[in-house]
């Protein structure tokens, strides 16, 4: 018994010994935080206050909106921080791999910072739920975003409208609002997942909150439950009340619909007030109502849906650092800091004991809903659903709201995706051959292309050897460079190229034949990744078709227009220097900045494109142009045609300068001779200009082909980093597979296919255009 007691105390003595060795030393904690609508200023202030409480600890807290991408790279590299509050990371995989600390014992045994309650009991209902797993609790909640229907209180009061409690009352309310000339509900079609809260509310009302885990975990048969299909039918019925142009709205534009009086209601989380701070019109009264329930439902009508920002502590193996990290989280979740959060960012917090007076007037209704709710479900773990189910939900959600599929078909698609995911977990090497013909044809084309490329290289080498023999017999020719001299010239550059390009490329090529999530050990998969892409994946073929569109259609517009403009400037049109600068200007911005500009220009209401078209329509009295009021350019069904103006704006300048530089190298005497022969300007263009710049034209065509295959940033930004299957390109699919699914082997297989396609299509374009040049 005595020996057991001594053994039990050994870990404590070890920690004390480590602490004694660190007396006088400062422990620096590394904590990245997602800087979303709330920013990170509050967290930085909290870190500085904690350092005053604990002089032996320094907090290196930082963040930005793209911190998740940076953290993913660090996780793959094995360089983990002490803690992190970042969404859209594969936390379940990290938990299974033992990379996160189980916080259950700390929450149960430790007191809160004030010391008057257990740490676990200091949180609101549902706050800890998302990461409470059978093996432990892994997340500490802080912010407490609550999904509600925000509405214009003044509009409701003036027209004697009341908050709806049931779905029947809510649909009747929407009908009344529509008759009053306002759109009932503003939703962000670009972030259509915002509307999932209506589906969750309907499901929990019919089946009860106890059925929520079954839906969240996609248990067998849950999507085919008649109650779920009824909930989907109600969700779909909402679409008839969405604001005009909803498919092209971002979350901020949907919020402006409410604030600017075009819509009476908006669905959002409670972060809306913080996010739109300074943009509320003077005198605007913001109300918040609960999501509707069924009159015959069995669930709690006061149930809240909450999304919490969690802090996860990494198992670093250093007990002193982990203890300091936990102390910082206890300080962060103290009542004093919780109240400071509410007063600073005006948003709910997951900690009990914050008075309602701490909230601003615009958040009082939300605070009241939280106080009077008897239960809550936490939706934060939704982002960690299996990638196949998330992709199926993204695809089917949009089609459901557009009326292209029925609620039953929606449910069957989700159930099929869940079953496929379960089968793949049981049989990791299983491939469902859904595209045997297309996969075989693509494989054959790639093999033939590689064979043709090899034959061309062999023939070119043979010709070079023949020329070398001829040169050797020429007395005036230079001799061959000696091997030692060649190594001296080429060796350093080749060494750098091999170290920085060839070696990583070969490593990536080997990864393509493995199954690896960047966390656990690699497993040999053979050709599985390639077979899955070519023969099973719907997303791959849709992405390939989109890349083909971007290779061909922009080229058909950009190249002719650039040629015409370059020819006009070359022949001395008035203001030539001005036009050079104007056309080249978009290239100075860069792809991301230009895309963000067009994102604003394509806003359905108030965007430059629609406003210009509607204004022109009113001026010339044209109904067709006026019909573009609220047109959703960024709806995924219109997205790729909406890219053509962006390509024109961004690519014309570069190609124009390229062609113009080539044209200015043409001997002017050729044009003078053509003038003497009576050739027209058009004839001179086709018989002199075009043949003389043909090689440059070939190079520009190859650039456009490569850009079409590598298309990424525009699609990624314009789809809010969540493309549907029909909107993906190979580039966005690669990034989503690599950094969201953590399927590194599959992602590198996509990269290999993309590399081969770039080589094959570039060689094909050069070969075809070279033949045309000879024929000309």
XYZ file of C-alpha atoms in Angstrom:
776
model
C 0.000 0.000 0.000
C 2.840 2.365 0.938
C 4.688 1.492 -2.265
C 1.564 2.199 -4.357
C 1.174 5.581 -2.664
C 4.795 6.426 -3.457
C 4.354 5.381 -7.085
C 1.262 7.562 -7.311
C 3.219 10.584 -6.135
C 6.127 10.056 -8.573
C 4.600 12.101 -11.462
C 4.031 14.999 -9.089
C 7.648 14.866 -7.894
C 8.824 14.759 -11.524
C 6.814 17.881 -12.396
C 8.104 19.647 -9.284
C 11.670 18.743 -10.210
C 11.217 20.100 -13.712
C 9.709 23.281 -12.319
C 12.653 23.674 -9.931
C 15.062 23.415 -12.835
C 13.164 26.197 -14.581
C 13.217 28.654 -11.702
C 14.041 32.002 -13.198
C 13.297 30.773 -16.722
C 10.423 32.117 -18.791
C 8.067 29.722 -20.593
C 6.883 31.068 -23.965
C 3.615 29.610 -25.206
C 2.773 29.514 -28.916
C -0.988 29.973 -29.543
C -2.382 30.698 -33.045
C -5.978 32.002 -33.206
C -8.367 32.373 -36.120
C -8.915 36.116 -36.764
C -12.477 36.075 -38.113
C -15.281 38.504 -37.413
C -14.097 38.997 -33.820
C -10.453 39.721 -34.595
C -7.682 38.884 -32.106
C -7.294 42.170 -30.218
C -9.209 40.829 -27.202
C -7.105 37.664 -27.049
C -3.901 39.707 -27.237
C -5.068 41.921 -24.370
C -5.952 38.813 -22.326
C -2.496 37.386 -22.981
C -0.838 40.559 -21.677
C -3.034 40.511 -18.546
C -2.178 36.860 -17.906
C 1.542 37.648 -18.174
C 1.090 40.120 -15.303
C -0.554 37.351 -13.255
C 2.162 34.872 -14.240
C 5.506 36.674 -14.796
C 7.153 33.334 -15.599
C 4.997 32.890 -18.742
C 4.980 34.728 -22.058
C 2.156 34.252 -24.561
C 2.999 34.462 -28.250
C -0.542 34.830 -29.558
C -1.131 35.642 -33.221
C -3.592 35.016 -36.026
C -5.148 36.037 -39.311
C -8.082 34.847 -41.461
C -5.799 32.288 -43.202
C -4.224 30.868 -40.049
C -5.763 27.440 -40.712
C -3.602 26.982 -43.815
C -0.463 27.847 -41.849
C -1.385 25.467 -39.030
C -2.019 22.593 -41.458
C 1.514 22.948 -42.808
C 2.914 22.918 -39.284
C 0.930 19.803 -38.388
C 2.260 17.952 -41.424
C 5.778 19.060 -40.491
C 5.258 17.912 -36.884
C 5.911 21.411 -35.475
C 2.843 21.837 -33.269
C 1.964 24.899 -31.139
C 1.000 24.680 -27.466
C -2.674 25.406 -28.163
C -4.813 26.655 -31.037
C -8.266 28.012 -31.724
C -8.655 27.351 -35.429
C -11.673 25.941 -37.257
C -11.613 23.674 -40.285
C -8.776 21.481 -39.035
C -9.093 17.689 -38.909
C -9.219 17.623 -35.125
C -10.712 14.069 -34.975
C -7.627 12.691 -36.733
C -5.369 14.505 -34.284
C -7.384 13.075 -31.387
C -7.108 9.523 -32.748
C -3.372 9.990 -33.239
C -2.961 11.091 -29.600
C -1.688 14.534 -30.578
C -4.154 16.447 -28.350
C -4.378 16.518 -24.567
C -7.496 15.066 -22.970
C -8.856 18.016 -20.993
C -11.594 16.001 -19.252
C -9.616 15.492 -16.007
C -8.567 19.158 -15.952
C -12.144 20.373 -16.445
C -13.523 18.022 -13.782
C -10.856 18.413 -11.099
C -9.747 22.008 -11.402
C -11.606 25.053 -10.142
C -12.498 27.975 -12.344
C -10.216 31.014 -12.134
C -12.306 32.563 -9.352
C -12.148 29.283 -7.396
C -15.870 29.179 -6.517
C -16.968 26.396 -8.886
C -15.516 23.548 -10.894
C -14.110 24.621 -14.235
C -16.437 22.224 -16.066
C -19.594 23.742 -14.525
C -18.659 27.306 -15.442
C -19.828 26.866 -19.065
C -23.272 27.341 -20.617
C -25.412 24.394 -21.865
C -24.064 22.716 -24.982
C -20.754 24.589 -24.875
C -18.588 21.539 -24.132
C -20.707 19.115 -26.153
C -19.000 19.273 -29.559
C -15.710 17.764 -28.386
C -16.967 15.539 -25.587
C -16.083 12.118 -26.976
C -16.146 8.664 -25.333
C -12.389 8.850 -24.842
C -12.423 12.321 -23.252
C -13.047 16.055 -23.677
C -10.668 17.851 -26.021
C -11.882 21.423 -26.482
C -12.298 24.426 -24.191
C -15.080 26.725 -25.483
C -15.038 30.486 -25.384
C -17.173 32.437 -27.854
C -20.790 31.276 -27.999
C -22.237 32.106 -31.410
C -25.990 31.564 -31.384
C -27.977 30.993 -34.608
C -31.037 33.246 -34.742
C -33.303 34.998 -37.207
C -32.478 38.704 -37.075
C -35.275 41.061 -38.090
C -36.143 44.729 -38.486
C -38.049 45.562 -35.293
C -39.314 48.903 -36.524
C -40.723 47.362 -39.718
C -42.427 44.627 -37.683
C -43.931 47.173 -35.283
C -45.187 49.505 -38.015
C -46.956 46.664 -39.831
C -48.164 44.825 -36.717
C -46.064 41.730 -37.403
C -45.272 39.281 -34.604
C -42.468 36.813 -34.087
C -43.307 33.345 -35.386
C -43.092 30.318 -33.139
C -44.106 27.447 -35.432
C -43.304 26.722 -39.065
C -46.893 27.423 -40.071
C -46.705 30.840 -38.411
C -43.323 31.522 -40.019
C -44.497 30.781 -43.562
C -47.590 32.934 -42.968
C -45.297 35.719 -41.730
C -43.177 35.445 -44.891
C -46.296 35.701 -47.060
C -47.398 38.877 -45.265
C -43.961 40.446 -45.624
C -43.850 39.652 -49.327
C -47.261 41.282 -49.851
C -45.863 44.381 -48.136
C -43.235 44.679 -50.878
C -40.155 43.424 -49.022
C -38.158 40.253 -49.456
C -38.943 38.085 -46.425
C -35.532 36.490 -45.842
C -31.988 37.391 -46.942
C -29.615 34.414 -47.143
C -26.032 34.191 -48.466
C -26.110 31.869 -51.472
C -22.321 31.934 -51.658
C -22.349 30.665 -48.036
C -25.534 28.623 -48.402
C -24.472 26.452 -45.463
C -25.808 29.274 -43.259
C -29.294 27.926 -43.982
C -28.396 24.510 -42.509
C -29.565 25.846 -39.154
C -33.166 25.641 -40.442
C -32.667 21.949 -41.284
C -31.133 21.259 -37.885
C -33.985 23.071 -36.142
C -36.611 21.097 -38.071
C -34.863 17.778 -37.404
C -34.406 18.392 -33.665
C -38.017 19.565 -33.384
C -39.314 16.326 -34.927
C -36.833 13.865 -33.420
C -35.616 15.647 -30.295
C -32.157 16.852 -29.346
C -31.183 13.270 -28.489
C -31.295 12.485 -32.235
C -28.826 15.260 -33.063
C -25.702 13.046 -32.663
C -27.188 10.515 -35.106
C -27.447 13.203 -37.782
C -24.091 14.780 -36.960
C -22.325 11.402 -37.122
C -24.284 10.253 -40.234
C -25.387 7.019 -38.585
C -26.818 4.347 -40.948
C -30.353 5.119 -42.084
C -30.625 8.538 -40.423
C -31.018 10.402 -43.733
C -33.818 8.090 -44.896
C -35.805 8.595 -41.687
C -39.266 9.989 -42.681
C -38.811 12.739 -40.082
C -35.577 13.835 -41.744
C -37.195 13.916 -45.183
C -40.035 16.013 -43.764
C -37.477 18.404 -42.272
C -35.738 18.673 -45.674
C -39.082 19.410 -47.364
C -39.721 22.277 -44.934
C -36.183 23.575 -45.509
C -36.697 23.539 -49.271
C -39.985 25.401 -48.912
C -38.061 28.342 -47.469
C -36.318 28.987 -50.801
C -39.391 30.682 -52.269
C -38.983 33.468 -49.708
C -35.282 34.206 -50.290
C -34.223 37.666 -51.494
C -33.826 38.149 -55.263
C -30.244 37.377 -56.270
C -29.620 35.226 -53.197
C -27.416 32.775 -55.111
C -24.746 35.441 -55.626
C -24.818 36.991 -52.142
C -22.006 36.764 -49.621
C -22.857 36.772 -45.918
C -22.114 40.499 -45.612
C -24.252 41.414 -48.635
C -27.123 39.361 -47.170
C -26.742 41.263 -43.907
C -26.842 44.561 -45.809
C -30.126 43.461 -47.379
C -31.612 43.628 -43.890
C -29.871 46.828 -42.788
C -30.727 48.706 -46.001
C -34.403 47.766 -45.909
C -34.608 45.377 -48.862
C -35.302 42.348 -46.640
C -37.207 42.021 -43.374
C -35.200 39.137 -41.913
C -31.724 37.618 -42.141
C -30.319 34.332 -40.899
C -26.936 34.564 -39.200
C -24.967 33.759 -36.121
C -24.716 36.288 -33.317
C -21.384 37.486 -34.742
C -23.397 39.620 -37.181
C -23.567 42.558 -34.763
C -19.794 42.599 -34.304
C -19.176 42.006 -38.003
C -21.449 44.868 -39.125
C -20.333 47.287 -36.423
C -20.439 50.846 -37.734
C -22.706 49.876 -40.647
C -26.070 49.964 -38.883
C -28.222 52.872 -40.101
C -29.054 55.420 -37.437
C -32.144 54.397 -35.513
C -32.139 50.810 -36.801
C -33.724 48.431 -34.262
C -32.437 44.873 -34.452
C -34.545 42.022 -33.151
C -33.771 38.321 -32.822
C -36.238 35.441 -32.839
C -35.867 31.718 -32.348
C -35.850 29.302 -35.243
C -39.327 27.829 -35.865
C -40.506 24.470 -34.524
C -43.301 22.093 -35.524
C -46.611 22.308 -33.707
C -46.528 18.501 -33.385
C -42.797 18.328 -32.640
C -41.352 16.495 -29.644
C -38.189 18.578 -29.230
C -37.543 21.426 -26.812
C -38.954 24.609 -28.433
C -36.307 26.698 -26.636
C -33.419 24.636 -28.046
C -30.481 26.779 -29.177
C -27.983 26.030 -31.907
C -24.613 27.298 -30.865
C -21.251 27.357 -32.573
C -18.277 27.782 -30.300
C -14.666 28.711 -30.952
C -12.701 26.025 -29.128
C -9.153 26.018 -27.832
C -7.301 22.715 -28.205
C -4.173 21.892 -26.185
C -1.499 19.848 -27.946
C 0.169 16.948 -26.171
C 3.715 18.276 -26.356
C 5.111 15.934 -23.725
C 6.235 18.918 -21.639
C 4.087 18.953 -18.437
C 5.215 22.458 -17.450
C 4.190 23.975 -20.791
C 0.889 22.092 -20.828
C 0.099 23.231 -17.276
C 0.879 26.855 -18.172
C -1.343 26.570 -21.272
C -4.244 25.241 -19.201
C -3.800 28.038 -16.658
C -4.033 30.564 -19.492
C -7.286 28.970 -20.695
C -8.697 29.056 -17.159
C -7.843 32.765 -16.999
C -9.390 33.365 -20.440
C -12.650 31.696 -19.349
C -12.903 33.606 -16.072
C -16.088 35.635 -15.474
C -14.132 38.897 -15.571
C -12.658 38.151 -18.996
C -15.987 36.762 -20.230
C -17.753 40.018 -19.353
C -14.912 41.989 -20.948
C -15.404 39.944 -24.135
C -19.104 40.783 -24.264
C -18.478 44.476 -23.697
C -15.623 44.546 -26.236
C -16.953 42.528 -29.198
C -20.662 42.591 -28.309
C -21.143 38.861 -28.780
C -22.153 36.034 -26.426
C -19.610 34.003 -24.517
C -19.718 30.366 -23.388
C -19.099 31.238 -19.720
C -21.891 31.543 -17.155
C -22.448 34.639 -15.068
C -22.280 37.497 -17.592
C -25.022 40.060 -16.801
C -27.449 41.017 -19.567
C -26.472 44.675 -19.069
C -23.046 43.877 -20.526
C -24.657 43.431 -23.959
C -25.481 46.348 -26.228
C -29.072 47.176 -27.106
C -28.765 45.297 -30.405
C -27.711 42.109 -28.610
C -30.259 42.199 -25.766
C -32.745 39.946 -27.603
C -30.035 37.357 -28.280
C -28.924 37.503 -24.628
C -32.528 36.948 -23.546
C -32.838 33.910 -25.833
C -29.701 32.410 -24.282
C -30.942 33.031 -20.726
C -34.352 31.440 -21.371
C -33.113 28.369 -23.296
C -33.335 25.049 -21.486
C -31.059 23.135 -23.871
C -28.603 23.582 -26.735
C -26.822 21.624 -29.429
C -23.342 22.523 -30.580
C -22.720 22.677 -34.331
C -18.977 23.385 -34.194
C -17.995 19.789 -34.995
C -19.978 19.868 -38.261
C -16.839 21.070 -40.045
C -15.124 17.825 -39.072
C -17.638 15.583 -40.826
C -16.059 13.182 -43.348
C -15.101 15.051 -46.544
C -17.331 12.868 -48.752
C -20.413 13.805 -46.717
C -19.488 17.496 -46.637
C -19.029 17.528 -50.413
C -22.344 15.723 -50.957
C -24.073 18.244 -48.696
C -22.483 21.183 -50.531
C -23.603 19.820 -53.917
C -27.076 18.674 -52.934
C -27.941 21.719 -50.838
C -27.748 24.098 -53.782
C -29.651 21.794 -56.114
C -32.355 21.311 -53.483
C -32.854 25.048 -53.040
C -33.059 25.543 -56.804
C -35.723 22.829 -57.006
C -33.576 20.521 -59.160
C -33.907 17.559 -56.787
C -36.612 16.430 -54.370
C -36.201 16.095 -50.597
C -36.157 12.317 -51.038
C -33.332 12.538 -53.587
C -31.426 14.887 -51.282
C -31.710 12.372 -48.442
C -30.667 9.466 -50.695
C -27.556 11.346 -51.854
C -26.441 12.027 -48.286
C -27.131 8.427 -47.280
C -25.168 7.132 -50.286
C -22.214 9.393 -49.415
C -22.281 8.213 -45.793
C -22.471 4.560 -46.861
C -19.586 5.050 -49.300
C -17.516 6.567 -46.513
C -18.275 3.627 -44.228
C -17.383 1.126 -46.957
C -14.107 2.909 -47.636
C -13.239 2.760 -43.938
C -13.846 -1.016 -43.987
C -12.091 -1.567 -47.338
C -9.462 1.162 -47.778
C -8.449 -0.028 -51.263
C -11.984 -0.344 -52.640
C -12.790 1.566 -55.861
C -16.297 1.995 -57.285
C -15.739 2.054 -61.071
C -18.274 4.729 -62.029
C -16.320 6.158 -64.992
C -14.675 3.175 -66.721
C -14.842 4.586 -70.265
C -13.659 8.109 -69.466
C -10.924 6.833 -67.167
C -9.640 4.397 -69.780
C -9.675 7.051 -72.519
C -7.806 9.565 -70.365
C -5.235 6.968 -69.387
C -4.760 5.962 -73.019
C -4.418 9.610 -74.076
C -1.772 10.218 -71.418
C 0.163 7.091 -72.425
C 0.019 8.005 -76.116
C 1.033 11.567 -75.307
C 3.999 10.347 -73.269
C 4.979 7.979 -76.090
C 4.701 10.768 -78.653
C 6.738 13.094 -76.473
C 9.408 10.403 -76.063
C 9.518 9.749 -79.800
C 9.827 13.472 -80.546
C 12.641 13.804 -78.019
C 14.437 10.797 -79.552
C 14.091 12.210 -83.061
C 15.286 15.654 -81.941
C 18.310 14.069 -80.262
C 19.064 12.116 -83.418
C 18.957 15.308 -85.479
C 21.223 17.091 -83.001
C 23.771 14.281 -83.230
C 23.699 14.514 -87.015
C 24.263 18.251 -86.878
C 27.086 17.725 -84.410
C 28.835 15.385 -86.846
C 28.485 17.995 -89.587
C 29.820 20.667 -87.287
C 32.821 18.521 -86.408
C 33.839 18.417 -90.071
C 33.517 22.199 -90.351
C 36.898 23.766 -89.782
C 35.387 27.010 -88.541
C 33.084 25.399 -85.959
C 33.681 25.570 -82.212
C 34.769 22.332 -80.571
C 32.713 20.552 -77.889
C 32.888 21.883 -74.348
C 35.049 19.688 -72.124
C 33.257 17.745 -69.359
C 35.119 19.452 -66.491
C 34.364 22.871 -67.909
C 30.699 21.937 -68.460
C 30.368 20.799 -64.843
C 31.886 24.070 -63.669
C 29.345 26.087 -65.629
C 26.235 23.965 -65.116
C 26.968 22.103 -61.878
C 26.059 24.756 -59.250
C 22.821 25.728 -60.973
C 21.873 22.074 -61.502
C 22.626 21.260 -57.857
C 20.293 24.020 -56.650
C 17.607 22.989 -59.138
C 17.886 19.345 -58.078
C 17.738 20.214 -54.362
C 14.847 22.687 -54.579
C 12.770 21.241 -57.441
C 13.721 17.718 -58.499
C 14.083 16.163 -55.029
C 10.750 17.537 -53.672
C 9.119 16.542 -56.948
C 10.353 12.971 -56.642
C 9.220 12.835 -52.999
C 5.764 14.050 -54.026
C 5.682 11.449 -56.783
C 6.328 8.722 -54.207
C 3.636 10.141 -51.888
C 1.123 9.703 -54.714
C 1.436 5.939 -54.214
C 0.738 6.111 -50.467
C -2.195 6.666 -48.132
C -1.165 9.392 -45.697
C -2.960 12.047 -43.655
C 0.176 13.931 -42.585
C -0.270 12.753 -39.005
C -0.090 8.975 -38.873
C 2.431 6.702 -40.609
C 2.319 6.378 -44.398
C 0.806 3.231 -45.894
C 1.610 1.917 -49.360
C -1.466 2.222 -51.601
C -0.072 1.369 -55.031
C -2.167 2.813 -57.847
C -5.250 3.277 -55.643
C -5.156 7.094 -55.631
C -4.936 7.265 -59.417
C -7.651 4.644 -59.897
C -9.954 6.466 -57.477
C -9.477 9.758 -59.318
C -9.935 8.454 -62.856
C -12.554 5.768 -62.331
C -14.622 6.777 -59.273
C -14.387 10.487 -58.476
C -17.175 12.672 -59.875
C -15.372 15.759 -58.623
C -12.239 14.994 -60.646
C -14.128 14.789 -63.943
C -16.156 17.900 -63.225
C -12.946 19.762 -62.325
C -11.243 18.542 -65.493
C -14.167 19.791 -67.592
C -13.958 23.192 -65.896
C -10.228 23.366 -66.597
C -10.917 22.535 -70.254
C -13.422 25.420 -70.351
C -10.823 27.801 -68.921
C -8.225 26.633 -71.428
C -10.412 27.105 -74.511
C -13.096 29.756 -74.002
C -10.951 32.611 -72.596
C -8.363 31.970 -75.334
C -11.035 32.375 -78.015
C -11.816 35.830 -76.637
C -8.522 37.094 -75.214
C -6.204 36.255 -78.132
C -8.232 37.891 -80.954
C -9.018 40.990 -78.889
C -5.395 41.385 -77.790
C -4.228 40.986 -81.390
C -6.628 43.643 -82.667
C -5.719 46.117 -79.927
C -1.984 45.497 -80.406
C -2.323 46.000 -84.177
C -4.200 49.283 -83.680
C -1.588 50.616 -81.261
C 1.237 49.401 -83.503
C -0.158 51.232 -86.523
C -0.286 54.491 -84.596
C -3.766 54.957 -83.144
C -4.166 58.215 -81.218
C -3.341 57.850 -77.491
C -1.278 54.677 -77.982
C 0.923 55.257 -74.906
C -2.116 55.923 -72.726
C -3.802 52.709 -73.860
C -0.663 50.680 -73.146
C -0.697 51.815 -69.530
C -4.461 51.346 -69.145
C -4.501 47.801 -70.517
C -1.463 46.734 -68.500
C -2.732 48.179 -65.191
C -4.781 45.089 -64.073
C -1.615 42.967 -64.193
C -0.067 45.183 -61.521
C -2.771 44.239 -59.014
C -2.184 40.488 -58.882
C -4.752 37.724 -59.074
C -6.064 37.880 -55.496
C -6.569 41.666 -55.410
C -8.218 41.658 -58.843
C -10.548 38.815 -57.828
C -11.614 40.658 -54.683
C -12.400 43.734 -56.790
C -14.608 41.664 -59.073
C -16.210 39.994 -56.066
C -17.539 43.416 -55.095
C -18.377 44.334 -58.673
C -20.535 41.209 -59.023
C -22.653 41.928 -55.933
C -26.311 41.349 -56.937
C -27.495 44.635 -55.377
C -25.273 47.683 -55.628
C -22.432 45.946 -57.473
C -20.807 47.848 -60.346
C -21.802 45.317 -63.025
C -25.516 45.097 -62.256
C -25.794 48.800 -61.441
C -24.209 49.702 -64.800
C -26.388 47.307 -66.787
C -29.588 48.443 -65.066
C -28.636 52.122 -65.426
C -27.941 51.633 -69.124
C -31.231 49.785 -69.493
C -33.166 52.660 -67.964
C -31.354 55.176 -70.153
C -32.149 53.324 -73.406
C -35.456 51.964 -72.070
C -34.437 48.329 -72.491
C -36.271 45.790 -70.322
C -33.687 43.046 -70.867
C -30.863 45.149 -69.424
C -33.055 46.229 -66.513
C -33.713 42.564 -65.712
C -30.123 42.293 -64.411
C -31.227 43.978 -61.173
C -30.252 41.425 -58.514
C -28.758 38.995 -61.048
C -26.566 36.441 -59.200
C -23.383 36.379 -61.262
C -21.545 34.362 -58.630
C -24.149 31.609 -58.446
C -22.247 28.434 -59.167
C -24.366 27.773 -62.277
C -23.240 31.139 -63.759
C -19.762 31.278 -62.297
C -17.605 30.176 -65.223
C -19.241 32.472 -67.764
C -18.814 35.295 -65.246
C -15.062 34.619 -65.368
C -14.783 35.692 -69.017
C -14.902 39.462 -68.257
C -12.329 38.916 -65.502
C -10.019 37.076 -67.906
C -10.460 39.832 -70.492
C -9.658 42.502 -67.931
C -6.605 40.683 -66.546
C -5.116 38.866 -69.555
C -5.602 41.296 -72.432
C -2.948 43.718 -71.188
C -0.215 41.114 -70.830
C -0.886 39.529 -74.234
C -1.231 42.945 -75.857
C 2.251 43.962 -74.669
C 3.614 40.587 -75.792
C 2.171 40.938 -79.293
C 3.082 44.616 -79.528
C 6.718 43.930 -78.687
C 6.818 41.325 -81.455
C 5.122 43.663 -83.938
C 7.613 46.443 -83.274
C 10.386 44.074 -84.321
C 8.936 43.730 -87.839
C 10.850 45.611 -90.529
C 8.842 48.699 -91.551
C 9.992 48.264 -95.152
C 7.675 45.246 -95.466
C 4.633 47.448 -94.780
C 5.943 50.145 -97.155
C 6.274 47.578 -99.944
C 2.768 46.293 -99.229
C 1.399 49.865 -99.405
C 3.049 50.333 -102.802
C 1.404 47.101 -103.972
C -1.976 48.444 -102.824
C -2.518 45.921 -99.992
C -5.158 46.948 -97.448
C -4.448 47.151 -93.712
C -6.380 43.913 -93.121
C -4.430 42.100 -95.854
C -1.131 43.386 -94.432
C -2.154 42.078 -91.005
C -2.840 38.552 -92.245
C 0.053 38.321 -94.730
C 2.792 40.203 -92.856
C 2.007 40.826 -89.197
C 0.476 37.478 -88.255
C 3.149 35.241 -89.862
C 5.960 37.379 -88.409
C 4.653 37.146 -84.827
C 3.432 33.549 -85.045
C 6.042 32.169 -82.630
C 5.010 34.724 -80.017
C 1.368 33.771 -80.609
C 2.257 30.142 -79.924
C 3.956 31.115 -76.662
C 0.923 33.138 -75.523
C -1.376 30.217 -76.367
C 0.770 27.931 -74.214
C 0.593 30.477 -71.368
C -3.205 30.508 -71.592
C -3.350 26.706 -71.598
C -1.122 26.511 -68.529
C -3.162 29.231 -66.780
C -6.381 27.350 -67.559
C -5.038 24.120 -66.087
C -3.540 25.851 -63.038
C -6.649 27.977 -62.327
C -7.076 28.232 -58.574
C -7.268 31.599 -56.833
C -10.229 33.078 -58.725
C -12.415 29.993 -58.226
C -11.306 29.573 -54.611
C -12.146 33.162 -53.683
C -15.336 33.546 -55.718
C -16.811 30.376 -54.170
C -15.808 31.442 -50.636
C -13.314 28.560 -50.423
C -16.094 25.970 -50.608
C -16.667 25.020 -54.268
C -19.373 22.542 -55.161
C -18.537 19.538 -57.319
C -19.614 21.434 -60.439
C -17.411 24.451 -59.558
C -14.102 22.760 -58.693
C -10.979 22.967 -60.823
C -8.065 20.587 -60.441
C -6.235 23.304 -58.491
C -9.038 23.867 -55.963
C -9.601 20.119 -55.696
C -5.908 19.627 -54.939
C -5.917 22.259 -52.181
C -9.189 21.022 -50.653
C -7.929 17.425 -50.692
C -4.567 18.374 -49.216
C -5.526 20.870 -46.531
C -9.127 20.037 -45.653
C -9.271 16.287 -46.032
C -5.595 15.759 -45.112
C -5.521 13.116 -47.893
C -1.954 13.939 -48.876
C -1.428 10.857 -51.021
C -4.515 11.613 -53.096
C -3.616 15.306 -53.345
C -0.149 14.501 -54.696
C -1.764 12.106 -57.192
C -3.848 15.056 -58.425
C -0.643 17.104 -58.672
C 1.021 14.369 -60.741
C -1.971 14.167 -63.100
C -2.010 17.959 -63.371
C 1.717 18.022 -64.179
C 1.308 15.416 -66.931
C -1.699 17.277 -68.355
C 0.218 20.566 -68.477
C 3.092 18.893 -70.328
C 0.821 17.019 -72.736
C -1.499 19.915 -73.609
C 1.371 22.414 -73.932
C 3.208 20.058 -76.294
C 0.012 19.432 -78.255
C -0.716 23.154 -78.656
C 2.836 23.869 -79.802
C 2.716 20.978 -82.246
C -0.661 21.973 -83.738
C 0.227 25.640 -84.092
C 3.647 24.813 -85.531
C 1.975 22.792 -88.264
C -0.365 25.677 -89.013
C 2.641 27.978 -89.316
C 4.239 25.715 -91.889
C 1.018 25.465 -93.878
C 0.661 29.243 -93.846
